[in-house]
Short mmCIF file of C-alpha atoms and ligand atoms in Angstrom, two decimals:
data_model
loop_
_atom_site.label_atom_id
_atom_site.label_comp_id
_atom_site.label_asym_id
_atom_site.label_seq_id
_atom_site.Cartn_x
_atom_site.Cartn_y
_atom_site.Cartn_z
CA MET A 23 0.00 0.00 0.00
CA GLU A 24 1.12 3.52 -0.69
CA VAL A 25 0.39 5.75 2.32
CA ILE A 26 0.46 9.53 1.85
CA ILE A 27 0.20 11.73 4.94
CA CYS A 28 -0.97 15.28 4.23
CA PRO A 29 -0.90 18.39 6.43
CA SER A 30 -4.62 19.16 6.05
CA ALA A 31 -7.94 17.71 4.93
CA GLN A 32 -7.92 20.10 1.96
CA ARG A 33 -4.57 18.69 0.90
CA VAL A 34 -5.91 15.14 1.19
CA GLY A 35 -8.51 16.01 -1.43
CA GLU A 36 -5.93 17.64 -3.72
CA VAL A 37 -3.46 14.76 -3.47
CA ALA A 38 -6.14 12.07 -3.94
CA ALA A 39 -7.49 13.89 -7.01
CA ALA A 40 -3.98 14.38 -8.43
CA LYS A 41 -3.29 10.68 -7.97
CA ALA A 42 -6.57 9.83 -9.73
CA ALA A 43 -5.80 12.22 -12.59
CA ARG A 44 -2.39 10.61 -12.98
CA ILE A 45 -4.00 7.16 -13.23
CA ALA A 46 -6.81 8.40 -15.52
CA ALA A 47 -4.59 10.14 -18.09
CA PRO A 48 -3.51 7.04 -20.03
CA ILE A 49 -7.00 5.51 -19.73
CA GLY A 50 -8.64 8.46 -21.47
CA PRO A 51 -12.13 10.01 -21.32
CA ASP A 52 -13.92 6.67 -20.84
CA VAL A 53 -12.44 6.13 -17.40
CA VAL A 54 -14.69 4.20 -15.00
CA LEU A 55 -14.84 5.70 -11.52
CA GLY A 56 -16.03 3.96 -8.37
CA VAL A 57 -17.45 6.58 -6.04
CA ALA A 58 -18.20 6.73 -2.33
CA THR A 59 -20.61 8.94 -0.41
CA GLY A 60 -20.11 10.40 3.07
CA SER A 61 -17.89 13.30 4.13
CA SER A 62 -14.47 11.86 3.25
CA PRO A 63 -14.38 12.12 -0.56
CA VAL A 64 -16.21 15.45 -0.90
CA GLN A 65 -13.03 17.52 -1.33
CA THR A 66 -11.51 14.94 -3.65
CA PHE A 67 -14.55 15.06 -5.92
CA ALA A 68 -14.60 18.87 -5.86
CA GLU A 69 -10.95 18.87 -6.89
CA LEU A 70 -11.59 16.33 -9.67
CA ALA A 71 -14.36 18.58 -10.96
CA ARG A 72 -11.99 21.54 -10.86
CA LEU A 73 -9.31 19.62 -12.78
CA ALA A 74 -11.93 18.60 -15.38
CA ASP A 75 -13.14 22.21 -15.74
CA ALA A 76 -9.53 23.38 -16.10
CA GLY A 77 -8.98 20.88 -18.93
CA GLU A 78 -6.43 18.91 -16.89
CA LEU A 79 -8.60 15.80 -16.73
CA ASP A 80 -10.94 14.47 -19.41
CA LEU A 81 -14.10 12.95 -17.92
CA SER A 82 -16.22 13.51 -21.03
CA GLY A 83 -17.01 9.80 -21.46
CA ALA A 84 -16.58 8.74 -17.84
CA SER A 85 -18.88 6.33 -16.03
CA ALA A 86 -19.35 6.10 -12.28
CA PHE A 87 -20.53 3.36 -9.95
CA ALA A 88 -21.51 4.16 -6.38
CA LEU A 89 -20.43 1.80 -3.64
CA ASP A 90 -23.72 1.51 -1.86
CA GLU A 91 -27.25 2.70 -1.20
CA TYR A 92 -29.65 2.57 1.71
CA VAL A 93 -32.58 0.17 1.42
CA GLY A 94 -36.02 1.72 1.45
CA ILE A 95 -35.10 5.37 0.83
CA PRO A 96 -36.63 6.58 -2.44
CA GLU A 97 -34.36 8.08 -5.14
CA GLY A 98 -35.28 11.74 -4.60
CA HIS A 99 -34.79 11.66 -0.80
CA PRO A 100 -31.99 14.11 0.16
CA GLU A 101 -30.07 11.36 2.00
CA SER A 102 -30.47 8.73 -0.72
CA TYR A 103 -27.08 7.99 -2.21
CA HIS A 104 -28.62 8.52 -5.65
CA GLU A 105 -29.16 12.12 -4.64
CA ILE A 106 -25.79 12.56 -2.96
CA ILE A 107 -23.92 11.13 -5.95
CA ARG A 108 -25.91 13.43 -8.24
CA LYS A 109 -24.82 16.47 -6.18
CA THR A 110 -21.20 15.49 -5.47
CA VAL A 111 -20.26 13.61 -8.64
CA THR A 112 -22.63 13.73 -11.61
CA GLU A 113 -23.35 17.46 -11.69
CA PRO A 114 -19.97 18.95 -10.68
CA MET A 115 -18.06 16.59 -12.98
CA HIS A 116 -20.64 17.06 -15.79
CA LEU A 117 -21.06 13.29 -16.19
CA ASP A 118 -23.81 11.88 -18.38
CA PRO A 119 -26.44 10.75 -15.80
CA ALA A 120 -27.09 7.67 -17.94
CA ARG A 121 -23.54 6.55 -17.15
CA VAL A 122 -23.80 7.07 -13.38
CA HIS A 123 -25.01 4.04 -11.46
CA VAL A 124 -26.17 3.56 -7.89
CA PRO A 125 -27.54 0.29 -6.51
CA ASN A 126 -31.34 0.30 -6.44
CA GLY A 127 -32.23 0.10 -2.76
CA PHE A 128 -35.88 0.66 -3.59
CA ALA A 129 -36.19 -2.36 -5.91
CA ASP A 130 -38.94 -4.92 -5.27
CA ASP A 131 -36.35 -7.65 -5.74
CA LEU A 132 -33.21 -6.49 -3.95
CA ALA A 133 -31.22 -9.65 -4.66
CA ALA A 134 -31.87 -9.23 -8.39
CA ALA A 135 -30.86 -5.56 -8.15
CA CYS A 136 -27.52 -6.64 -6.63
CA LEU A 137 -26.87 -9.12 -9.44
CA ALA A 138 -27.81 -6.50 -12.02
CA TYR A 139 -25.34 -4.10 -10.43
CA GLU A 140 -22.49 -6.58 -10.69
CA ASP A 141 -23.47 -7.18 -14.34
CA ALA A 142 -23.44 -3.44 -15.06
CA ILE A 143 -19.92 -3.06 -13.65
CA ARG A 144 -18.75 -6.04 -15.67
CA ALA A 145 -20.42 -4.71 -18.83
CA VAL A 146 -18.21 -1.59 -18.84
CA GLY A 147 -15.08 -3.64 -18.23
CA GLY A 148 -14.73 -3.00 -14.48
CA VAL A 149 -13.79 -0.02 -12.36
CA ASP A 150 -10.53 1.79 -13.14
CA ILE A 151 -10.31 3.98 -10.03
CA GLN A 152 -12.28 3.18 -6.89
CA PHE A 153 -12.54 5.98 -4.31
CA LEU A 154 -13.19 4.86 -0.75
CA GLY A 155 -13.73 6.30 2.69
CA VAL A 156 -13.43 4.12 5.78
CA GLY A 157 -15.85 3.70 8.65
CA THR A 158 -14.70 4.16 12.25
CA ASN A 159 -15.18 0.37 12.51
CA GLY A 160 -12.97 -0.29 9.48
CA HIS A 161 -15.75 -0.89 6.96
CA ILE A 162 -15.31 0.02 3.30
CA GLY A 163 -18.48 0.37 1.31
CA PHE A 164 -20.93 -0.92 3.88
CA ASN A 165 -18.99 -4.12 4.37
CA GLU A 166 -19.32 -4.23 8.11
CA PRO A 167 -16.97 -6.23 10.38
CA THR A 168 -17.12 -9.99 9.65
CA SER A 169 -18.08 -9.39 6.00
CA SER A 170 -16.71 -12.07 3.72
CA LEU A 171 -13.44 -10.88 2.22
CA SER A 172 -14.63 -12.17 -1.17
CA SER A 173 -18.23 -10.87 -0.96
CA ARG A 174 -20.09 -9.42 -3.95
CA THR A 175 -22.84 -6.77 -4.10
CA ARG A 176 -25.55 -7.79 -1.63
CA ILE A 177 -27.88 -6.71 1.15
CA LYS A 178 -26.19 -5.92 4.47
CA THR A 179 -27.42 -4.92 7.89
CA LEU A 180 -25.74 -1.72 9.03
CA ALA A 181 -23.71 -1.98 12.24
CA ALA A 182 -25.01 0.02 15.22
CA ARG A 183 -21.82 2.10 15.08
CA THR A 184 -22.37 2.97 11.42
CA ARG A 185 -25.95 4.04 12.13
CA GLU A 186 -24.69 6.19 15.02
CA ASP A 187 -21.96 7.71 12.81
CA ASN A 188 -24.46 8.47 10.03
CA ALA A 189 -27.19 9.82 12.33
CA ARG A 190 -25.65 13.28 11.74
CA PHE A 191 -27.18 13.27 8.26
CA PHE A 192 -30.72 12.52 9.54
CA ASP A 193 -33.14 14.15 12.00
CA SER A 194 -32.71 11.27 14.43
CA ILE A 195 -30.97 7.91 14.61
CA ASP A 196 -34.36 6.25 14.24
CA ASP A 197 -34.50 7.64 10.70
CA VAL A 198 -31.20 5.97 9.68
CA PRO A 199 -32.05 2.88 7.61
CA LYS A 200 -31.07 -0.49 9.03
CA HIS A 201 -30.19 -2.08 5.69
CA CYS A 202 -28.24 -1.22 2.59
CA LEU A 203 -27.04 -2.65 -0.69
CA THR A 204 -23.28 -2.55 -0.94
CA GLN A 205 -20.59 -3.64 -3.33
CA GLY A 206 -18.80 -6.54 -1.70
CA LEU A 207 -15.15 -6.65 -0.71
CA GLY A 208 -14.54 -8.92 -3.70
CA THR A 209 -16.23 -6.36 -5.96
CA ILE A 210 -14.08 -3.54 -4.57
CA MET A 211 -10.93 -5.65 -4.89
CA ASP A 212 -11.65 -6.10 -8.61
CA ALA A 213 -11.13 -2.36 -9.20
CA ARG A 214 -7.81 -1.81 -10.93
CA ASN A 215 -6.81 1.05 -8.61
CA VAL A 216 -8.10 2.04 -5.18
CA ILE A 217 -7.74 5.42 -3.47
CA LEU A 218 -8.92 5.56 0.14
CA VAL A 219 -9.16 8.94 1.88
CA ALA A 220 -9.61 9.58 5.60
CA THR A 221 -9.37 12.62 7.83
CA GLY A 222 -9.73 13.33 11.54
CA THR A 223 -8.87 11.53 14.76
CA SER A 224 -12.05 9.45 14.65
CA LYS A 225 -10.49 7.50 11.75
CA ALA A 226 -7.03 7.01 13.29
CA HIS A 227 -7.69 3.58 14.77
CA ALA A 228 -9.40 2.23 11.67
CA ILE A 229 -6.59 3.50 9.43
CA ALA A 230 -3.93 1.87 11.61
CA GLN A 231 -5.82 -1.43 11.50
CA VAL A 232 -6.47 -1.23 7.75
CA VAL A 233 -2.85 -0.40 6.86
CA GLU A 234 -0.80 -2.10 9.56
CA GLY A 235 -3.09 -4.59 11.29
CA PRO A 236 -3.58 -8.19 10.32
CA VAL A 237 -5.84 -8.85 7.34
CA THR A 238 -9.08 -9.66 9.08
CA ALA A 239 -12.81 -9.46 8.44
CA MET A 240 -13.01 -7.65 11.79
CA TYR A 241 -11.48 -4.64 9.95
CA PRO A 242 -12.81 -5.21 6.44
CA GLY A 243 -10.68 -2.47 4.84
CA SER A 244 -7.59 -4.50 5.76
CA VAL A 245 -8.35 -6.69 2.71
CA LEU A 246 -6.82 -3.83 0.68
CA GLN A 247 -3.43 -5.11 1.84
CA PHE A 248 -3.93 -7.70 -0.92
CA HIS A 249 -4.65 -5.03 -3.55
CA PRO A 250 -1.76 -4.38 -5.93
CA HIS A 251 -2.57 -0.67 -6.43
CA ALA A 252 -4.04 0.75 -3.22
CA THR A 253 -3.26 4.32 -2.13
CA ILE A 254 -4.24 5.60 1.30
CA VAL A 255 -4.34 9.40 1.63
CA VAL A 256 -4.80 10.71 5.18
CA ASP A 257 -4.32 13.89 7.18
CA GLU A 258 -2.08 14.04 10.27
CA GLU A 259 -4.99 13.25 12.59
CA ALA A 260 -6.11 10.15 10.73
CA ALA A 261 -2.42 9.09 10.59
CA GLY A 262 -2.15 9.48 14.38
CA GLU A 263 -1.96 5.75 15.22
CA LEU A 264 0.24 4.61 12.32
CA ALA A 265 3.37 2.96 13.72
CA LEU A 266 5.34 3.56 10.51
CA ALA A 267 4.19 7.14 9.87
CA ASP A 268 7.77 8.42 9.58
CA TYR A 269 8.55 5.79 6.98
CA TYR A 270 5.54 6.82 4.87
CA ARG A 271 6.54 10.51 5.15
CA GLU A 272 10.10 9.73 4.11
CA THR A 273 8.92 7.59 1.21
CA TYR A 274 6.65 10.32 -0.12
CA ALA A 275 9.31 13.02 0.31
CA ASN A 276 11.78 10.95 -1.70
CA LEU A 277 9.57 9.72 -4.51
CA PRO A 278 11.39 9.38 -7.81
CA ASP A 279 10.46 12.13 -10.29
CA TRP A 280 8.22 9.89 -12.39
CA GLN A 281 6.06 9.09 -9.35
CA ARG A 282 5.88 12.61 -7.96
CA LEU A 283 2.46 14.30 -7.78
CA ASP A 284 2.76 17.98 -8.60
CA VAL A 285 0.45 19.33 -5.93
C1 F6R B 29 -20.01 5.52 1.66
C2 F6R B 29 -19.37 4.34 2.19
C3 F6R B 29 -18.77 4.32 3.56
C4 F6R B 29 -18.11 5.63 3.97
C5 F6R B 29 -17.63 5.54 5.41
C6 F6R B 29 -17.00 6.83 5.89
O1 F6R B 29 -20.50 5.28 0.35
O2 F6R B 29 -19.34 3.37 1.54
O3 F6R B 29 -17.82 3.28 3.63
O4 F6R B 29 -17.04 5.90 3.11
O5 F6R B 29 -18.70 5.22 6.25
O6 F6R B 29 -17.96 7.83 5.91
P1 F6R B 29 -17.53 9.34 6.13
O7 F6R B 29 -16.68 9.71 4.98
O8 F6R B 29 -18.83 10.12 6.13
O9 F6R B 29 -16.81 9.40 7.43
#
């Protein structure tokens, strides 16, 4: 894993977007993005939109696949991930809405919706760049602790901690759905590149477990240790429990020219 420690949350967004732009350049305008919701990637997406507007990144034919969606929240609801992806990804990056996909958590047949989602990802040839946040319990997507490390898109029950963490987006915790559809860990691992962003002290323990802990379903993000192209971009606070923080800083400071991100 490549670990990049940044001095601020703003910088995390800039570095993650620069890394994505570097990966996207040889792929071209048809790049397939995997996109997360939540607070973590908001600055990254804003920076990607800025790079696209400045002509430094071509997203004119890009597709996007969201990681997850709540079950039972209709598409137009302000907290539905359909709506959040529309506001944070589709509109600012000027993507064709027909090429932006979110699992259908309002489908009559949820299991069929999950299979259809896997098919849709496969039909475009897979995800080129998967953006991720991480839960305070180490989840990626909504793959809660003890998720199968080879799971595919499916229905999951949200952990109590996740519902507590996400209650800030709702009027009360009782309004936070109990179920979701989420890409599985196997689905996420199929992405050709993964960029995980995290900021703040609340993420420090999860980041240390994901990067330096044993690979375990108790911290599902730790499966990324098996990914050949995983980049973890964190601020100082989220890096607070990393045992090898100095090593990651030194590595980044001494990158060879061809690997350097000009941000
Ligand atoms: C969101 C998702 C989750 C979040 C995680 C962190 O689509 O899949 O894994 O990335 O819960 O959320 P924030 O960024 O709000 O702290």
